[in-house]
Short mmCIF file of N, CA and C in Angstrom, two decimals:
data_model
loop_
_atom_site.label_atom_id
_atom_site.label_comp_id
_atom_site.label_asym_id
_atom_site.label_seq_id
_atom_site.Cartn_x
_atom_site.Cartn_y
_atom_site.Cartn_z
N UNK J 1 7.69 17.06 44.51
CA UNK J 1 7.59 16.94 43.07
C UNK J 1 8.29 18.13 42.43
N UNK J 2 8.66 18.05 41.56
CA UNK J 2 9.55 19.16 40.81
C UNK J 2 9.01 19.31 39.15
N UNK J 3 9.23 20.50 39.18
CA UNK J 3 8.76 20.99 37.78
C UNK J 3 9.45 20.55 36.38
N UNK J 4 8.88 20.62 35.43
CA UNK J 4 9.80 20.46 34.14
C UNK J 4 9.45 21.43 33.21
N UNK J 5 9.81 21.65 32.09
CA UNK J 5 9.34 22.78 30.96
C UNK J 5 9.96 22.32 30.03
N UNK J 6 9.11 22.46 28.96
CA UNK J 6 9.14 21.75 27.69
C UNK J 6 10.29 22.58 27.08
N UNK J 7 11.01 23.73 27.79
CA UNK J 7 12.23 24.62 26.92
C UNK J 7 13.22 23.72 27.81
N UNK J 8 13.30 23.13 28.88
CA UNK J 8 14.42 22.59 29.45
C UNK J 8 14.22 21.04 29.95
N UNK J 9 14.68 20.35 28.78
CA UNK J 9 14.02 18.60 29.07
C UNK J 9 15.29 18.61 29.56
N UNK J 10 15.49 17.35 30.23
CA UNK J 10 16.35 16.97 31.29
C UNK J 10 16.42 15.05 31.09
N UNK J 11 17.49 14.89 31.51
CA UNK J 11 17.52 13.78 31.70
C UNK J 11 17.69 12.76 32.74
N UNK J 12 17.32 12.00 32.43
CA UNK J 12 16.95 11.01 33.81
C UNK J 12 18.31 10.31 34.49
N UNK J 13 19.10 10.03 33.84
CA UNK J 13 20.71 9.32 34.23
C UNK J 13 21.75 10.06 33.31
N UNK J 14 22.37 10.59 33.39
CA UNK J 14 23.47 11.04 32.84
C UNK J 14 22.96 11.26 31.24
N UNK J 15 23.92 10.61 30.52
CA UNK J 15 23.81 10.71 28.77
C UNK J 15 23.48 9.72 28.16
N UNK J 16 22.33 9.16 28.44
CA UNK J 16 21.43 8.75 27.81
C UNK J 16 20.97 8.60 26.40
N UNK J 17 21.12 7.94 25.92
CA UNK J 17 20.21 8.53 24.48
C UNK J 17 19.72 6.77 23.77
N UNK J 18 18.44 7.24 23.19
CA UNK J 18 18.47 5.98 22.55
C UNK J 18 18.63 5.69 20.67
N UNK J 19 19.73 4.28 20.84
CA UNK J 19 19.95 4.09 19.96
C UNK J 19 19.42 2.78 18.86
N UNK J 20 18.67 2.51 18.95
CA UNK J 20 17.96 1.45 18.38
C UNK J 20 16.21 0.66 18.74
N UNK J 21 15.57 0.70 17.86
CA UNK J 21 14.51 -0.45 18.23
C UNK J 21 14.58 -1.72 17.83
N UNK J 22 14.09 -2.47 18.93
CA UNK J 22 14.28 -3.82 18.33
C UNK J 22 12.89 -4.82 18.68
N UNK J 23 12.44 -5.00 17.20
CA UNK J 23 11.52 -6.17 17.05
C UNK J 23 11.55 -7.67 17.00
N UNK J 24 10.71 -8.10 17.86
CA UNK J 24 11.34 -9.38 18.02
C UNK J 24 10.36 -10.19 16.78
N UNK J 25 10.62 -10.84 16.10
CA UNK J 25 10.29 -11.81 14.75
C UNK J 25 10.81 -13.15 14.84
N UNK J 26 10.16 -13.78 13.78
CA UNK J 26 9.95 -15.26 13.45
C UNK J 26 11.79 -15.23 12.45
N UNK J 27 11.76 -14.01 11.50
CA UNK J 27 12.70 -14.32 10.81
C UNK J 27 13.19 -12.83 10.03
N UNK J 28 13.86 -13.00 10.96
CA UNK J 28 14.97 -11.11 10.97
C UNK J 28 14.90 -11.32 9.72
N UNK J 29 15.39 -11.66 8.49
CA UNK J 29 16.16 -11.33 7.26
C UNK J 29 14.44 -10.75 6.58
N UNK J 30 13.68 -11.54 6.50
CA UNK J 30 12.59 -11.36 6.04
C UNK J 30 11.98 -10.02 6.72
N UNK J 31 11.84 -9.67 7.55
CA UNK J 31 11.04 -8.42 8.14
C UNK J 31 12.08 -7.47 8.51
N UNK J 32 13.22 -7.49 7.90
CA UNK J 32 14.36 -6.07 7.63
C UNK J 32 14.18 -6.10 6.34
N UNK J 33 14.08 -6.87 5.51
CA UNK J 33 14.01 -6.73 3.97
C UNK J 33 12.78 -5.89 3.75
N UNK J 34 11.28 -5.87 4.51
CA UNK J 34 10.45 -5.27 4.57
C UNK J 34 10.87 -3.85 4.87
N UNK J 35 11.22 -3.53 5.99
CA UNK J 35 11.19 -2.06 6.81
C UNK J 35 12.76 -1.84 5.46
N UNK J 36 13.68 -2.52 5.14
CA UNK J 36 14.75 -1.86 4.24
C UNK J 36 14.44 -1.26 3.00
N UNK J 37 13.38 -1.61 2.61
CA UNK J 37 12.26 -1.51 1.26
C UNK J 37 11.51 0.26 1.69
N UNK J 38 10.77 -0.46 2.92
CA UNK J 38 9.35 0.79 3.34
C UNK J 38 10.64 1.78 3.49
N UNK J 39 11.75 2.26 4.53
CA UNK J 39 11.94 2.83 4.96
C UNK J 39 13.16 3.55 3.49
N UNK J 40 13.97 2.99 3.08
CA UNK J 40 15.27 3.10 2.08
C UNK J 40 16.25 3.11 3.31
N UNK J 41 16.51 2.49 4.30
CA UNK J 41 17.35 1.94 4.80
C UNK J 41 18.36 1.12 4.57
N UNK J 42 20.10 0.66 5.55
CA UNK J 42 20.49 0.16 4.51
C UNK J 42 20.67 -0.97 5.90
N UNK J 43 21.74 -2.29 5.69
CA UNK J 43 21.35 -3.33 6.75
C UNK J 43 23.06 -2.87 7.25
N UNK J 44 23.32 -2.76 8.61
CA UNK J 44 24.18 -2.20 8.87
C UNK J 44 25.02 -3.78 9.60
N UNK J 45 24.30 -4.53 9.94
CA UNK J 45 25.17 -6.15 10.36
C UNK J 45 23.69 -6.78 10.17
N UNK J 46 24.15 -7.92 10.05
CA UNK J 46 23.22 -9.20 9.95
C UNK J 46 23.85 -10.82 9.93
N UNK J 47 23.52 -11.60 10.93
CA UNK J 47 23.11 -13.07 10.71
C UNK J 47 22.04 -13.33 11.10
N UNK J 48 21.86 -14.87 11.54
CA UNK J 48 20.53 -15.37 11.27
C UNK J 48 19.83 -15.11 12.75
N UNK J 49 20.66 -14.85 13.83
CA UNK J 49 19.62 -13.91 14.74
C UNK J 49 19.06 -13.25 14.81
N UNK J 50 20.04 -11.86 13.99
CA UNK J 50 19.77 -10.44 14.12
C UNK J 50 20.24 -9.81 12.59
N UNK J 51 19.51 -8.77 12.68
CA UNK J 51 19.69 -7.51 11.48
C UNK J 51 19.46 -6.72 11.81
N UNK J 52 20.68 -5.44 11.78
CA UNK J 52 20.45 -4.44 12.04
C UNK J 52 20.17 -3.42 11.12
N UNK J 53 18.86 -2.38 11.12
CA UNK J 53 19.05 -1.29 9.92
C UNK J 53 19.33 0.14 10.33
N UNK J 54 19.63 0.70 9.03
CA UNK J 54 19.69 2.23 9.98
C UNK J 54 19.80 2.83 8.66
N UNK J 55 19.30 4.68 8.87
CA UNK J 55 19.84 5.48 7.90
C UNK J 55 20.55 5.32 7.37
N UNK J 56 21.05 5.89 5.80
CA UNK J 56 22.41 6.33 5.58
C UNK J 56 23.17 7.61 6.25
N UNK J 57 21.65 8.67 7.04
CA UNK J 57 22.32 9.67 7.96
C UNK J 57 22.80 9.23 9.15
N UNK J 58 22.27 7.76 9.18
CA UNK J 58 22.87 7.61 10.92
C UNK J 58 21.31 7.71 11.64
N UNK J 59 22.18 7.72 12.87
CA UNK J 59 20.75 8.38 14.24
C UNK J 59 20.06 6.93 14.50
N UNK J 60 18.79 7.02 15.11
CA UNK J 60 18.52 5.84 15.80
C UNK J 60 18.11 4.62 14.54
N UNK J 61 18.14 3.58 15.00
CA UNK J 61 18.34 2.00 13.92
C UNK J 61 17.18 1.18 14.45
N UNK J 62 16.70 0.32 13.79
CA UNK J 62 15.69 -0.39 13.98
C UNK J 62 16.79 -1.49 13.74
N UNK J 63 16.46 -2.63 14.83
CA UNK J 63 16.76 -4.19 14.60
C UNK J 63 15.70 -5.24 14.67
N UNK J 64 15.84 -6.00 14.47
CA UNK J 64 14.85 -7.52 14.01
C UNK J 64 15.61 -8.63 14.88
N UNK J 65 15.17 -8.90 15.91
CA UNK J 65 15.48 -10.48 16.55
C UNK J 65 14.97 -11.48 16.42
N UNK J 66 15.44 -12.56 16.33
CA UNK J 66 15.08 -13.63 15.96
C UNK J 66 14.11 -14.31 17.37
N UNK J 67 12.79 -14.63 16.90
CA UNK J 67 12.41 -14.59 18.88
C UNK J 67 11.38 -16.33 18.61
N UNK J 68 12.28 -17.11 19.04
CA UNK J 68 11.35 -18.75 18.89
C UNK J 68 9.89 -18.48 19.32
N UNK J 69 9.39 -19.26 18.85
CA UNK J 69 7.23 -19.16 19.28
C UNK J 69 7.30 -17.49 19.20
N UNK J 70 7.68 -17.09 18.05
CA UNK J 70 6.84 -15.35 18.35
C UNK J 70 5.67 -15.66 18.22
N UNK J 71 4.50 -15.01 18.68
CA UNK J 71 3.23 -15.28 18.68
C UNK J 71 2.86 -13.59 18.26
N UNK J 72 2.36 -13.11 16.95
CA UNK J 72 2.00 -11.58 16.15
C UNK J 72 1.09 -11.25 17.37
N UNK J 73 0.75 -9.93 17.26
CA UNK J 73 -0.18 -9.42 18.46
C UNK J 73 -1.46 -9.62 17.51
N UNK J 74 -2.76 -9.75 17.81
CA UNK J 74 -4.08 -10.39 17.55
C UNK J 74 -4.45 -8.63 17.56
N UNK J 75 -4.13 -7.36 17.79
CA UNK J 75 -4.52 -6.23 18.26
C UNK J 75 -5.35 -6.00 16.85
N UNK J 76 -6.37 -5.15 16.92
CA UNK J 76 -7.07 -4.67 18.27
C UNK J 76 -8.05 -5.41 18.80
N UNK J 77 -8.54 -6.71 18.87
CA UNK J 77 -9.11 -7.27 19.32
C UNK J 77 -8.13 -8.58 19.81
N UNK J 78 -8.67 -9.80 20.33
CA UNK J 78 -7.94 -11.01 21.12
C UNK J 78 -6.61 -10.68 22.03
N UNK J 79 -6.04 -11.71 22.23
CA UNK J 79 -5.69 -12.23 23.74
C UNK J 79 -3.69 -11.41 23.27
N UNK J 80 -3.31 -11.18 22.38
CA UNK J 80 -2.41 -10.07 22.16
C UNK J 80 -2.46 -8.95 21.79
N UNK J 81 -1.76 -8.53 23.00
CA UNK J 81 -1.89 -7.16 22.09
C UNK J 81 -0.72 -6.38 21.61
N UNK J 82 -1.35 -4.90 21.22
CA UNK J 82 0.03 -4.74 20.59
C UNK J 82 1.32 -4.61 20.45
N UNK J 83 1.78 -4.18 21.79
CA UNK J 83 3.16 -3.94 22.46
C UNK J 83 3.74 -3.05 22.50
N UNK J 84 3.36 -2.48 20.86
CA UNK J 84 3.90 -1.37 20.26
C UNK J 84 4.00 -1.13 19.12
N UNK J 85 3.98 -0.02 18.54
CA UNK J 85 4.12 0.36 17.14
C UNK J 85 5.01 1.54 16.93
N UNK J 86 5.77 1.73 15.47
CA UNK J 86 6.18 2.60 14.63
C UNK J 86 5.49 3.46 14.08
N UNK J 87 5.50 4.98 14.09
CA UNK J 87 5.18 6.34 13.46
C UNK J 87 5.50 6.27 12.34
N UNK J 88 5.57 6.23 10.87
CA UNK J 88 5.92 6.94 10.27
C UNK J 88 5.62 7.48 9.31
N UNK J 89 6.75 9.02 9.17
CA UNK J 89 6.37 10.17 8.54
C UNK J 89 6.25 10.03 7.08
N UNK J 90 5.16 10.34 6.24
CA UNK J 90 4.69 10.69 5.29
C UNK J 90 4.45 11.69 4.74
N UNK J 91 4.40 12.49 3.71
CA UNK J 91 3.73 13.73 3.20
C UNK J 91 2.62 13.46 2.54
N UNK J 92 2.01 12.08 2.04
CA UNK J 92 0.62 11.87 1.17
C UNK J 92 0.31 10.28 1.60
N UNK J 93 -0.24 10.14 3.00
CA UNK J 93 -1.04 8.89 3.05
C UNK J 93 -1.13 8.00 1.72
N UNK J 94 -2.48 8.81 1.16
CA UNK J 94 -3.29 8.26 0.14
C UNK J 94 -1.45 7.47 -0.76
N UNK J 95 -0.67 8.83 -1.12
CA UNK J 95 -0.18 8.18 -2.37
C UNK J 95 1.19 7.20 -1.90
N UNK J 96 1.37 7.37 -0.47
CA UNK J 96 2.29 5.76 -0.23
C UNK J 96 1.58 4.61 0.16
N UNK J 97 0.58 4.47 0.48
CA UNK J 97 -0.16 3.06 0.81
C UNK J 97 0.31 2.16 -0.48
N UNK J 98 -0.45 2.50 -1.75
CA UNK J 98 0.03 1.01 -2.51
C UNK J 98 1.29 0.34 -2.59
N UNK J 99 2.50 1.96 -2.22
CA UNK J 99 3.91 1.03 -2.11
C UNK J 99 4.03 0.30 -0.79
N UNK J 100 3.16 0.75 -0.12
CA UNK J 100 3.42 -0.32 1.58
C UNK J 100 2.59 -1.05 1.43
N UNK J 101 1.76 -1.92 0.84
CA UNK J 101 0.84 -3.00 0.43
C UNK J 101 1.72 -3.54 -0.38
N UNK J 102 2.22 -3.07 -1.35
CA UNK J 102 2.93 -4.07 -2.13
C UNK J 102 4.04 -4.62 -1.47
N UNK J 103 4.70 -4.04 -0.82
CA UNK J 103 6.33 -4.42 0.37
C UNK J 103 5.56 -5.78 0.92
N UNK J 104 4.27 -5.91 1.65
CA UNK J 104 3.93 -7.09 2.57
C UNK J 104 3.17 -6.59 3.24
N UNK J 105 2.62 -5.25 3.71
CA UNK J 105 1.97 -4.73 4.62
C UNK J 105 0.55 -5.17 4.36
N UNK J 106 -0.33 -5.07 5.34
CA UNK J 106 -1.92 -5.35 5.11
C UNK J 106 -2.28 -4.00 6.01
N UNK J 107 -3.78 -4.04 5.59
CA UNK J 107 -4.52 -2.75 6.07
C UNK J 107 -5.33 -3.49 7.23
N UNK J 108 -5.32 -2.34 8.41
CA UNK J 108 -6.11 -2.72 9.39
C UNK J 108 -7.78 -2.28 9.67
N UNK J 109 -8.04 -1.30 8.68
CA UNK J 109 -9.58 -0.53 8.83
C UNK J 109 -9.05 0.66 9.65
N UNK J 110 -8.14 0.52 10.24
CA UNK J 110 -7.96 1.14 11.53
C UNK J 110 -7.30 2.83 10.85
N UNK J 111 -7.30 4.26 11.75
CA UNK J 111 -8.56 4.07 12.51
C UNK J 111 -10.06 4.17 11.75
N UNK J 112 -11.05 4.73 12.54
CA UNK J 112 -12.24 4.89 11.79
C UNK J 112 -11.73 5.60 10.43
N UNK J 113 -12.55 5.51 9.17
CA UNK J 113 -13.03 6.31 8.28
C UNK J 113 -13.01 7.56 8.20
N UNK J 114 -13.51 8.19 9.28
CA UNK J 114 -13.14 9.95 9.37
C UNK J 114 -12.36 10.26 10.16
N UNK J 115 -11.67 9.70 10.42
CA UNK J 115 -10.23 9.69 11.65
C UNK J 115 -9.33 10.51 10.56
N UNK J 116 -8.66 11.65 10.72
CA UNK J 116 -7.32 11.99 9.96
C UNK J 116 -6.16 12.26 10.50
N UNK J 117 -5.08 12.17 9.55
CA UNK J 117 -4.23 12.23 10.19
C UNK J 117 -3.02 11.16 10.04
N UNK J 118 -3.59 10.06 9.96
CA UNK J 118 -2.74 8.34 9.86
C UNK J 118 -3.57 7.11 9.88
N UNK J 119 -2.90 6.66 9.54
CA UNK J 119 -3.73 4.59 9.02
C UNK J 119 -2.73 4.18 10.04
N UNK J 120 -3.41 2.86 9.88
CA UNK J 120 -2.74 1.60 10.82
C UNK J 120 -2.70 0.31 9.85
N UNK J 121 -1.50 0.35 9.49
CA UNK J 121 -1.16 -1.22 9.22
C UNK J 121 -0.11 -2.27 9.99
N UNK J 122 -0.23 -3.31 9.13
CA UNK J 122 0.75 -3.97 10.21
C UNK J 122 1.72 -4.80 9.07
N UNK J 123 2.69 -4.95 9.68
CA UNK J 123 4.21 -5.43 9.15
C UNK J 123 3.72 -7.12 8.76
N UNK J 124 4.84 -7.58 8.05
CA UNK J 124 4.63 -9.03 7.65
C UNK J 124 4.22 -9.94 8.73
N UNK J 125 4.90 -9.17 9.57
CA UNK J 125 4.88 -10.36 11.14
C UNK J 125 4.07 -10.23 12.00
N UNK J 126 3.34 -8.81 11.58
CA UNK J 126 2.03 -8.79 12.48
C UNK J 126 2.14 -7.63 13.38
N UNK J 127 3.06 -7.07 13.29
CA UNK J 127 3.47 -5.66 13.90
C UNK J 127 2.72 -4.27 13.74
N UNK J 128 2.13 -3.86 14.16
CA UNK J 128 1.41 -2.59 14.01
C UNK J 128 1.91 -1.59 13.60
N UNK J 129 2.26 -0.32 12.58
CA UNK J 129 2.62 0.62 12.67
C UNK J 129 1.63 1.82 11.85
N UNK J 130 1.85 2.58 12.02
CA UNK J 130 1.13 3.96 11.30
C UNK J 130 1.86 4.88 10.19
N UNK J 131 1.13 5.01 9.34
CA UNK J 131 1.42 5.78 8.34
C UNK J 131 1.21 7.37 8.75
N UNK J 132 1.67 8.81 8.99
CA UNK J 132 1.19 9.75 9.86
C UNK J 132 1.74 10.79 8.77
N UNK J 133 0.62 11.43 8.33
CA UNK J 133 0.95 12.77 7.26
C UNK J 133 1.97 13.81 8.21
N UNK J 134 3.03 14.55 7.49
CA UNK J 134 3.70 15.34 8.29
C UNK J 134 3.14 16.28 8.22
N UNK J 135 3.68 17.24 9.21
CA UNK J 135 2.87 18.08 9.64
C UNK J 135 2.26 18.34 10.90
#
């Protein structure tokens, strides 16, 4: 086994890097129009498969696939779960929630009440992500 240190990350295959996430959905145009809204992203290609978004700085891109029978994850309870979720950075919880409720988002309870730190909502399509104060 060999050591690592958090001053010298390393990589696993050559040059590596990642450049995109991609969610699979019922209907790309509709759930990039969401994250293009939440995020101020702009749509960098799109047809009716796929949409791609990304900064106007660049750097890694979120895409939307078009995925037949998507079935939303049921998380945190039933027979899906989540798969995965999005971080993102905030400076005031409290005062971006109503603009991510109004975009399409719903609230999950999640986590507890005295939990700090970040909420859990989920995307039009049923996607999980977190709201996370910076810091």
């Amino acid at each position: 086994m060999t050591e690592t240190t958090a001053s010298a990350p390393t990589r696993a295959i050559g040059a590596i890097s990642l450049d995109m996430v991609v969610l699979d959905c019922p209907d790309p145009a509709a759930l990039s129009d969401f994250y293009a809204k939440l995020l101020g992203w702009e749509v960098e290609s799109a047809d009716d498969e796929w949409v791609t978004l990304r900064s106007p700085e660049g750097g890694i891109g979120v895409a939307f696939q078009k995925a037949e029978g998507f079935v939303a994850p049921t998380w945190p309870e039933g027979p899906v779960p989540q798969q995965f979720h999005l971080d993102l950075n905030v400076p005031d919880i409290d005062a971006a929630e109503p603009g991510v409720l109004a975009l399409g988002a719903a609230k999950t309870g999640r986590p507890e009440p005295d939990a700090k730190g970040f909420r859990v909502y989920l995307d039009p399509a049923g996607h999980p992500f977190c709201l996370c104060r910076e810091g």
